[in-house]
Amino acid sequence: MTKQTKASANDELVFLPLGGSGEVGMNLNCYGYGPEDNRQWMIVDVGVTFGDLSTPGVDIIVPDPSFLEGENIRGIVLTHAHEDHIGALPWLWSRMKAPLYATPFTAFLIREKLRDNGVRDVKIIEIPIGGHVDLGPFQVDFVTMTHSIAEPNGLKITTPLGTVFHTGDWKLDPAPVIGQPTDIATITKMGDDGLLAMVCDSTNVFVEGEAGSETEAQDGLIALIGSLKKGRIAVGCFASNVARMVSVIKAADKAGRRVALAGRSMHRITAAARHVGLFNDSQRILTEDEARHWPADEILYLCTGSQGEDRAALSRVADGSHPFIKLGLGDHCIFSSRVIPGNELPIANLQDRMADRGVRLYTEKDHPGIHVSGHPCRDEIKQMYAWARPRISVPTHGMRRHLMEHAAFARDLGVEETVTPRNGDLVRLAPGKAVIIDEVPNGRLYVDGGMVVTEKGEALRERRHASTNGVLVVSFAMDKRGRIVSDIDVRAIGLPGDEVTPLGDALDDLAERVEQVVGSLKNEARDDDTVVEQAVARVLKKASQQIWDRRPIVETVILRL
């Protein structure tokens, strides 16, 4: 380990979340060291969150890194390979341009992701399990944790002003299916040596007890899959959970079934796991094409799409549009996953479509043993504090209510200081008492049509408006004297009609209003397209409010003859 330099009089150690505090996902955490006007930075994780009904047409949302542009960034350290921790790299790396540090499994997936998105010339340094990174004032040791993905790491960040333990995502699993148990000895040693602060996962802080071991999930899957003697079986789980994949394959093997992978993510994660020696399937995995010729009672499909994603394998199976996998009466679908908050509706729709095909469904609600969480519950959080004994607790990775409850729990456990920053809050950890000292620019960026745009961009604003209010398109020709010399064509998108008020009649009425308003304009006003368009928009929005209680977007096309 490099010898640690001494702190200067004006040096500060600060923590800055730009994503992941006040939300579950989109993690981007920053540690700064030095005087206020000359800080050095290290970044921990660069993740995405996903769009919903409020962001029509936008699937990927990333944190705004504007504050970091031009700063002295020593490195970007990735704790593990979940999308909410590495998924924003293709869109944000060019704005930070620092070397990436990750363990082999995570590094493999980062390379694939960057290549798929055409991002080149990125320096990626593979760090061995339990390895060390020298980032100037930050001496970083990777600490083995357990989670719902291969190679999860906490980070011991040693600085001249104290040591911070950044837990990343974790749980306590004494019997993981793959990888090693949590490195309790290193965490306890941090506590013995005097830990300044712990920045800790808050996802399950309201859940009593423990998350449970992956070995328990494996046992549950073996029992359930073994009990299903007839029909095809599809199992939906998170593709990133290599341990769960291993458990499903083992359960299939014991039940005398062959396994086929369905979904691009399943194949990509399997390739990564094989690359680092984590995945050594004892039976050959069938291709989807091979599997469709296999007897129904002897096949199991391991599928993406357990969260109801539109283009994932399970959704296409439910729609009957998958080219190889057909499920129906007598077949089974097992959801070996939890419902991520916000995905309740698409998952319910997916399961309804499956049930409508006659497929029998199995979830963690009716079969509790087939899934365990990857995040710590209260007993595990309590144990972590008993080992680490930080002076300061900084809850992260959770909604505001999670962070506040975590802070209250930490105080109950005897932690001296707690601070619950929002995204953009700059927290001074040392010297002195932990306190929020500033708020920096922060927010969200949307990946829209392959472009990164601000959350207040015009395109999305108009799309939202159109989704609830509809669109009117008006076209007509005008001569040099400003007279309308054609029929006025008014077309509607997303506006209703019925027997009492047929849509065609309403549009004819709108055309008459256009003719009237244009005719009422003064001669010089009729020569100005902008003035005419504004007048048409005003009269049609007002009329639409009366007819439909809507104010649609109005697009006017004028042909000048």
XYZ file of C-alpha atoms in Angstrom:
561
model
C 0.000 0.000 0.000
C 1.224 3.494 -0.840
C 2.196 5.537 2.187
C -0.578 7.991 3.065
C 0.288 11.683 2.894
C -0.500 14.023 5.777
C -3.438 16.419 5.786
C -2.776 20.112 5.202
C -4.452 22.866 7.195
C -7.153 23.633 4.605
C -7.853 20.083 3.485
C -11.375 18.699 3.688
C -12.878 15.277 3.008
C -16.285 15.634 1.374
C -18.990 13.304 0.099
C -21.314 14.278 -2.742
C -24.180 12.143 -4.078
C -25.315 13.148 -7.572
C -27.624 10.146 -7.882
C -28.971 7.413 -5.629
C -29.912 9.514 -2.596
C -33.672 9.903 -2.431
C -34.196 7.205 -5.047
C -33.435 3.542 -5.648
C -31.160 3.481 -8.672
C -29.050 5.917 -10.737
C -26.137 5.772 -8.289
C -23.371 8.325 -8.726
C -21.383 9.100 -5.586
C -18.324 11.333 -5.322
C -15.590 11.725 -2.734
C -13.495 14.883 -2.742
C -10.285 15.657 -0.899
C -8.263 18.853 -0.534
C -8.917 22.562 -0.090
C -12.167 23.953 -1.463
C -10.515 25.550 -4.492
C -8.362 22.547 -5.438
C -10.108 19.285 -4.615
C -9.235 15.904 -6.065
C -12.144 13.545 -6.704
C -12.904 9.874 -6.974
C -16.228 8.669 -8.362
C -18.042 5.583 -7.105
C -20.498 4.074 -9.617
C -22.184 5.681 -12.616
C -25.662 4.169 -12.896
C -28.996 4.579 -14.644
C -32.619 4.486 -13.684
C -35.425 3.707 -16.105
C -38.286 5.680 -17.567
C -41.951 5.160 -16.750
C -45.346 6.454 -17.889
C -44.272 9.991 -16.965
C -41.409 9.897 -19.505
C -43.022 8.682 -22.759
C -40.406 7.502 -25.242
C -37.577 7.659 -22.687
C -36.300 4.325 -21.380
C -32.999 5.420 -19.791
C -32.389 8.239 -17.322
C -28.907 9.192 -16.071
C -27.623 11.604 -13.418
C -26.425 15.046 -14.479
C -22.611 15.182 -14.008
C -22.224 18.860 -14.955
C -20.574 19.713 -11.627
C -17.768 17.220 -12.303
C -16.811 18.540 -15.738
C -13.358 20.050 -15.568
C -12.683 18.725 -12.063
C -9.577 16.716 -11.165
C -11.030 13.171 -11.158
C -8.449 10.558 -10.167
C -10.598 7.567 -11.063
C -14.048 6.007 -11.352
C -14.463 2.921 -9.149
C -17.327 0.513 -9.870
C -18.602 -1.580 -6.962
C -20.534 -4.121 -9.050
C -22.199 -4.661 -12.425
C -25.868 -3.830 -11.857
C -27.276 -1.307 -14.328
C -28.024 1.213 -11.589
C -24.285 1.260 -10.852
C -22.597 0.986 -14.292
C -25.368 1.586 -16.845
C -24.745 5.322 -17.433
C -21.086 4.928 -18.437
C -21.763 4.927 -22.213
C -23.437 8.340 -21.947
C -21.448 10.002 -19.152
C -17.870 8.756 -19.364
C -16.917 11.330 -22.029
C -17.912 14.090 -19.599
C -15.572 12.780 -16.868
C -12.840 10.939 -18.818
C -11.186 9.182 -15.917
C -9.847 5.619 -15.727
C -12.323 2.923 -14.680
C -11.494 0.426 -11.914
C -13.492 -2.792 -11.475
C -13.126 -6.462 -10.603
C -13.005 -8.904 -13.573
C -16.720 -9.760 -13.913
C -17.767 -6.113 -13.765
C -14.948 -5.075 -16.111
C -16.058 -7.643 -18.713
C -19.608 -6.309 -18.737
C -18.412 -2.687 -18.877
C -16.298 -3.466 -21.952
C -19.291 -5.109 -23.637
C -21.559 -2.184 -22.773
C -19.146 0.479 -23.999
C -18.419 -1.422 -27.213
C -22.133 -1.919 -27.927
C -22.604 1.845 -27.622
C -19.594 2.782 -29.731
C -17.568 4.236 -26.841
C -13.856 3.610 -27.362
C -10.472 4.487 -25.875
C -11.665 3.999 -22.288
C -8.981 2.877 -19.867
C -10.363 -0.018 -17.792
C -8.153 -1.409 -15.032
C -9.108 -4.826 -13.661
C -8.662 -5.112 -9.918
C -8.398 -8.560 -8.329
C -10.853 -9.592 -5.631
C -9.719 -7.860 -2.451
C -7.352 -5.646 -4.479
C -6.029 -2.139 -3.879
C -6.081 1.097 -5.895
C -3.928 4.181 -5.296
C -5.864 7.288 -6.322
C -3.681 10.005 -4.820
C -5.257 11.044 -1.496
C -7.633 8.071 -1.754
C -6.234 4.657 -0.904
C -8.984 2.266 -1.969
C -9.267 -1.355 -0.878
C -11.950 -3.597 -2.380
C -13.882 -5.423 0.347
C -15.698 -8.624 -0.598
C -19.452 -8.459 0.034
C -22.460 -10.622 -0.863
C -25.305 -9.376 -3.060
C -27.501 -10.575 -5.939
C -24.727 -10.391 -8.532
C -21.225 -11.762 -8.931
C -18.289 -9.921 -7.375
C -20.035 -7.245 -5.291
C -17.590 -5.004 -3.475
C -17.560 -2.528 -0.670
C -14.799 0.079 -0.680
C -12.498 0.966 2.170
C -11.440 4.517 1.292
C -8.483 5.690 3.381
C -7.548 9.388 3.379
C -5.326 11.581 5.559
C -8.478 12.782 7.357
C -9.941 9.362 8.067
C -11.362 6.191 6.544
C -14.774 5.793 4.937
C -16.470 2.466 4.272
C -18.670 2.675 1.180
C -20.711 -0.535 1.390
C -22.161 -0.582 -2.116
C -25.151 -2.915 -2.402
C -24.909 -5.819 0.017
C -26.549 -8.395 2.244
C -25.169 -10.982 4.671
C -25.182 -14.415 3.091
C -23.235 -17.029 5.045
C -23.706 -19.606 2.265
C -23.600 -17.866 -1.136
C -24.065 -20.093 -4.182
C -21.127 -18.376 -5.903
C -18.302 -16.242 -4.556
C -17.117 -15.789 -0.995
C -19.036 -14.633 2.098
C -18.735 -11.061 3.300
C -15.225 -10.168 4.498
C -16.168 -9.716 8.140
C -12.533 -9.598 9.293
C -11.714 -6.524 7.191
C -14.873 -4.710 8.246
C -14.238 -5.473 11.920
C -10.630 -4.287 11.565
C -11.915 -0.973 10.192
C -14.033 -0.633 13.320
C -11.106 -1.531 15.559
C -8.897 1.068 13.870
C -11.546 3.796 14.133
C -13.863 4.259 11.164
C -14.764 7.845 10.327
C -17.916 7.181 8.293
C -19.992 4.460 6.663
C -22.008 5.213 3.507
C -24.540 2.424 3.579
C -27.346 0.781 1.557
C -30.847 1.616 2.883
C -33.132 -0.363 0.523
C -34.617 -2.790 3.055
C -34.337 -0.684 6.213
C -38.079 -1.103 6.916
C -37.898 -4.912 6.605
C -37.399 -6.848 9.827
C -35.104 -9.851 10.088
C -32.669 -10.973 7.379
C -32.798 -11.128 3.585
C -32.001 -14.849 3.434
C -29.337 -16.880 1.680
C -29.116 -17.759 -2.003
C -28.752 -21.358 -0.850
C -32.287 -21.112 0.571
C -33.563 -19.869 -2.791
C -31.780 -22.747 -4.494
C -33.468 -25.250 -2.202
C -36.856 -23.648 -2.870
C -36.362 -23.789 -6.631
C -35.210 -27.408 -6.538
C -38.349 -28.367 -4.597
C -40.768 -26.417 -6.819
C -39.269 -27.341 -10.186
C -38.979 -30.970 -9.097
C -42.710 -31.022 -8.287
C -43.752 -29.922 -11.790
C -43.753 -33.169 -13.734
C -45.711 -32.184 -16.822
C -45.455 -29.296 -19.267
C -42.814 -26.745 -20.130
C -41.340 -24.511 -17.427
C -40.188 -20.920 -17.855
C -38.290 -19.231 -15.022
C -37.998 -15.450 -14.969
C -35.205 -13.917 -12.908
C -32.735 -11.062 -13.041
C -30.136 -11.993 -15.652
C -27.407 -10.396 -13.518
C -28.016 -12.878 -10.688
C -25.548 -15.559 -11.725
C -26.131 -17.462 -8.492
C -29.845 -17.698 -9.292
C -29.048 -18.939 -12.795
C -26.802 -21.606 -11.305
C -29.593 -22.600 -8.904
C -32.185 -22.877 -11.683
C -29.828 -24.988 -13.813
C -29.134 -27.248 -10.832
C -32.863 -27.585 -10.152
C -33.517 -28.394 -13.802
C -30.762 -30.994 -13.799
C -32.208 -32.713 -10.739
C -35.648 -32.708 -12.385
C -34.301 -34.235 -15.590
C -34.811 -31.106 -17.696
C -32.525 -29.372 -20.178
C -32.100 -25.591 -19.983
C -32.354 -22.993 -22.728
C -31.520 -19.321 -22.210
C -34.000 -16.757 -23.554
C -33.057 -13.093 -23.759
C -29.941 -11.182 -24.786
C -29.027 -10.300 -21.198
C -28.999 -13.973 -20.191
C -26.450 -14.758 -22.888
C -24.324 -11.683 -22.072
C -24.193 -12.412 -18.326
C -23.445 -16.083 -18.966
C -20.526 -15.083 -21.200
C -19.179 -12.786 -18.474
C -19.531 -15.480 -15.802
C -17.768 -18.052 -17.980
C -15.016 -15.545 -18.760
C -14.082 -15.217 -15.088
C -14.689 -18.870 -14.192
C -17.884 -18.355 -12.185
C -20.133 -20.378 -14.447
C -19.326 -23.996 -15.238
C -22.572 -25.560 -16.382
C -22.475 -29.336 -16.047
C -25.073 -29.772 -18.791
C -24.864 -28.135 -22.209
C -27.203 -25.177 -22.560
C -29.589 -25.568 -25.469
C -30.203 -22.840 -28.000
C -33.773 -21.541 -28.204
C -34.120 -23.173 -31.623
C -32.960 -26.550 -30.285
C -35.247 -26.294 -27.272
C -38.456 -25.982 -29.295
C -37.884 -29.518 -30.590
C -37.355 -30.921 -27.057
C -40.141 -32.791 -25.246
C -42.259 -30.407 -23.167
C -41.707 -32.358 -19.939
C -37.933 -32.193 -20.364
C -37.299 -28.508 -21.044
C -36.878 -25.396 -18.906
C -36.463 -21.862 -20.262
C -34.435 -19.384 -18.224
C -35.836 -16.020 -19.292
C -35.328 -12.292 -19.005
C -38.300 -10.015 -18.348
C -39.400 -10.768 -14.785
C -40.151 -7.029 -14.331
C -42.563 -6.912 -17.266
C -40.156 -5.221 -19.706
C -41.841 -4.885 -23.104
C -39.087 -6.325 -25.301
C -37.819 -9.013 -22.929
C -38.286 -12.739 -23.502
C -41.187 -13.301 -21.062
C -43.215 -10.453 -22.552
C -42.829 -11.855 -26.056
C -43.813 -15.306 -24.800
C -46.903 -13.835 -23.142
C -47.821 -12.050 -26.387
C -47.267 -15.174 -28.462
C -44.673 -13.302 -30.524
C -41.540 -15.164 -29.422
C -40.093 -16.992 -32.446
C -39.166 -20.170 -30.545
C -40.895 -20.345 -27.153
C -44.607 -21.133 -26.988
C -46.326 -21.616 -23.619
C -49.949 -22.527 -23.042
C -52.314 -24.724 -21.064
C -50.399 -27.148 -18.886
C -47.187 -25.102 -18.861
C -45.652 -23.199 -15.933
C -43.967 -19.813 -15.343
C -41.950 -19.179 -12.165
C -41.061 -15.620 -11.138
C -37.872 -15.978 -9.083
C -37.614 -12.249 -8.399
C -39.190 -9.461 -6.396
C -41.357 -6.659 -7.715
C -39.227 -3.520 -8.029
C -41.304 -0.504 -6.889
C -42.792 1.188 -9.945
C -43.028 -2.040 -11.936
C -46.237 -3.325 -10.335
C -48.445 -2.537 -13.329
C -46.284 -4.011 -16.133
C -45.633 -7.150 -14.072
C -49.368 -7.586 -13.368
C -50.111 -7.127 -17.069
C -47.466 -9.683 -18.009
C -48.805 -12.219 -15.533
C -52.377 -11.652 -16.722
C -51.329 -12.295 -20.329
C -49.559 -15.475 -19.253
C -52.585 -16.657 -17.270
C -54.842 -15.927 -20.231
C -52.799 -18.450 -22.211
C -53.455 -21.079 -19.588
C -49.982 -20.870 -18.059
C -49.844 -21.510 -14.309
C -47.908 -18.866 -12.368
C -45.661 -19.168 -9.307
C -44.373 -16.093 -7.431
C -42.560 -15.406 -4.183
C -45.903 -14.498 -2.602
C -47.326 -18.001 -2.955
C -43.929 -19.768 -2.871
C -41.774 -17.649 -0.496
C -38.690 -19.850 -0.812
C -38.022 -19.186 -4.515
C -36.498 -15.702 -4.078
C -34.393 -13.816 -1.561
C -33.480 -10.141 -1.626
C -30.020 -8.853 -2.398
C -30.223 -6.012 0.134
C -29.837 -6.051 3.931
C -32.795 -6.112 6.298
C -32.710 -4.566 9.756
C -30.926 -7.403 11.557
C -28.160 -7.346 8.947
C -27.825 -3.550 9.099
C -27.579 -3.819 12.884
C -24.825 -6.425 12.547
C -22.910 -4.280 10.064
C -22.901 -1.347 12.478
C -21.717 -3.659 15.254
C -18.712 -4.623 13.130
C -17.871 -1.264 11.532
C -18.682 1.121 14.428
C -18.462 4.326 12.338
C -18.539 7.750 13.939
C -20.764 9.018 11.107
C -23.614 7.249 9.322
C -24.468 8.412 5.777
C -27.464 6.444 4.475
C -27.745 6.114 0.689
C -29.508 3.976 -1.939
C -33.113 4.596 -0.950
C -36.080 6.939 -1.066
C -36.154 9.842 1.371
C -38.179 7.822 3.889
C -35.583 5.031 3.723
C -32.693 7.411 4.388
C -34.429 9.067 7.335
C -35.359 5.728 8.906
C -31.819 4.426 8.385
C -30.397 7.498 10.133
C -32.807 7.072 13.063
C -31.896 3.371 13.291
C -28.176 4.209 13.274
C -28.667 6.672 16.145
C -30.556 3.985 18.072
C -27.531 1.742 17.522
C -25.254 4.332 19.126
C -23.771 6.089 16.088
C -22.643 9.572 17.118
C -23.496 11.509 13.973
C -25.840 10.985 11.027
C -26.349 13.016 7.879
C -28.947 12.343 5.164
C -27.968 14.256 2.025
C -30.136 14.717 -1.018
C -28.627 14.498 -4.483
C -26.449 17.585 -4.895
C -25.763 18.104 -1.177
C -22.058 18.474 -0.472
C -21.257 16.866 2.894
C -18.063 17.670 4.797
C -17.076 14.496 6.652
C -13.844 15.893 8.102
C -12.479 17.847 9.803
C -15.093 18.626 12.399
C -18.688 17.557 12.629
C -20.369 16.037 9.578
C -22.449 18.761 7.954
C -23.929 19.751 4.590
C -21.869 22.742 3.454
C -23.159 23.422 -0.052
C -25.539 22.362 -2.815
C -24.110 21.827 -6.295
C -25.881 21.618 -9.682
C -27.601 18.260 -10.067
C -30.531 16.640 -11.766
C -31.432 14.099 -14.433
C -30.633 13.683 -18.091
C -32.778 11.663 -20.469
C -31.485 9.382 -23.193
C -34.038 10.239 -25.876
C -33.640 8.891 -29.402
C -29.971 8.148 -28.714
C -29.383 11.746 -27.586
C -28.759 12.948 -24.028
C -31.127 15.827 -23.253
C -32.135 17.746 -20.147
C -35.180 16.685 -18.163
C -36.855 19.983 -19.096
C -36.265 19.503 -22.817
C -38.933 20.669 -25.248
C -39.384 17.309 -27.009
C -40.368 15.417 -23.879
C -42.512 18.293 -22.639
C -44.465 18.281 -25.906
C -44.720 14.486 -25.861
C -46.175 14.565 -22.372
C -48.604 17.290 -23.385
C -49.675 15.387 -26.506
C -50.164 12.160 -24.545
C -52.907 13.740 -22.432
C -54.266 16.489 -24.696
C -53.842 15.205 -28.234
C -52.717 16.967 -31.418
C -54.509 18.989 -34.095
C -52.891 19.467 -37.513
C -54.350 22.278 -39.660
C -53.380 22.918 -43.278
C -54.581 25.357 -45.938
C -53.297 27.490 -48.819
C -53.240 31.290 -48.984
C -52.740 33.541 -51.987
C -50.648 36.718 -52.220
C -53.586 38.795 -50.969
C -53.807 36.764 -47.745
C -56.990 34.927 -48.679
C -57.582 31.234 -47.947
C -57.909 29.617 -51.392
C -58.231 25.933 -50.458
C -60.254 23.714 -48.206
C -59.152 23.895 -44.574
C -58.016 20.416 -43.511
C -58.106 19.744 -39.756
C -56.868 16.370 -38.549
C -56.835 15.052 -34.984
C -54.517 12.690 -33.163
C -55.665 11.369 -29.797
C -58.988 13.231 -29.618
C -62.310 11.364 -29.242
C -65.668 11.351 -30.966
C -68.978 9.605 -30.277
C -72.508 9.357 -31.673
C -73.550 12.654 -30.087
C -70.439 14.533 -31.216
C -68.827 12.667 -34.151
C -65.162 13.531 -34.561
C -65.704 14.552 -38.174
C -68.368 17.078 -37.196
C -66.110 18.535 -34.512
C -63.263 18.918 -36.996
C -65.580 20.605 -39.520
C -66.558 23.067 -36.776
C -62.903 23.741 -36.062
C -62.243 24.375 -39.753
C -64.967 27.018 -39.774
C -63.385 28.691 -36.735
C -60.029 28.738 -38.510
C -61.602 30.417 -41.541
C -63.261 33.013 -39.317
C -60.175 33.873 -37.289
C -57.911 34.167 -40.335
C -60.517 36.321 -42.074
C -60.665 38.638 -39.060
C -56.933 39.399 -39.201
C -55.745 42.645 -40.746
C -54.150 42.436 -44.185
C -50.557 42.859 -42.984
C -51.130 40.252 -40.220
C -52.315 37.682 -42.790
C -48.959 38.060 -44.561
C -47.080 36.869 -41.456
C -47.133 33.075 -41.007
C -46.233 33.342 -37.332
C -49.142 35.681 -36.594
C -51.563 33.443 -38.504
C -50.300 30.298 -36.725
C -50.658 31.932 -33.303
C -54.197 33.079 -34.067
C -55.196 29.596 -35.280
C -53.636 27.954 -32.219
C -55.474 30.267 -29.823
C -58.916 29.739 -31.380
C -58.501 25.945 -31.682
C -57.219 25.498 -28.136
C -60.184 27.511 -26.836
C -62.665 25.540 -28.956
C -61.059 22.213 -27.933
C -61.410 23.166 -24.292
C -65.152 23.595 -24.881
C -65.565 20.368 -26.886
C -63.202 17.911 -25.163
C -61.918 19.715 -22.060
C -58.469 19.429 -23.631
C -55.882 21.904 -24.913
C -54.126 19.995 -27.726
C -50.896 20.835 -29.477
C -51.827 22.709 -32.660
C -49.583 22.484 -35.716
C -50.522 24.790 -38.616
C -49.178 24.242 -42.144
C -49.644 27.201 -44.518
C -48.945 26.907 -48.237
C -48.286 30.300 -49.828
C -49.239 30.545 -53.503
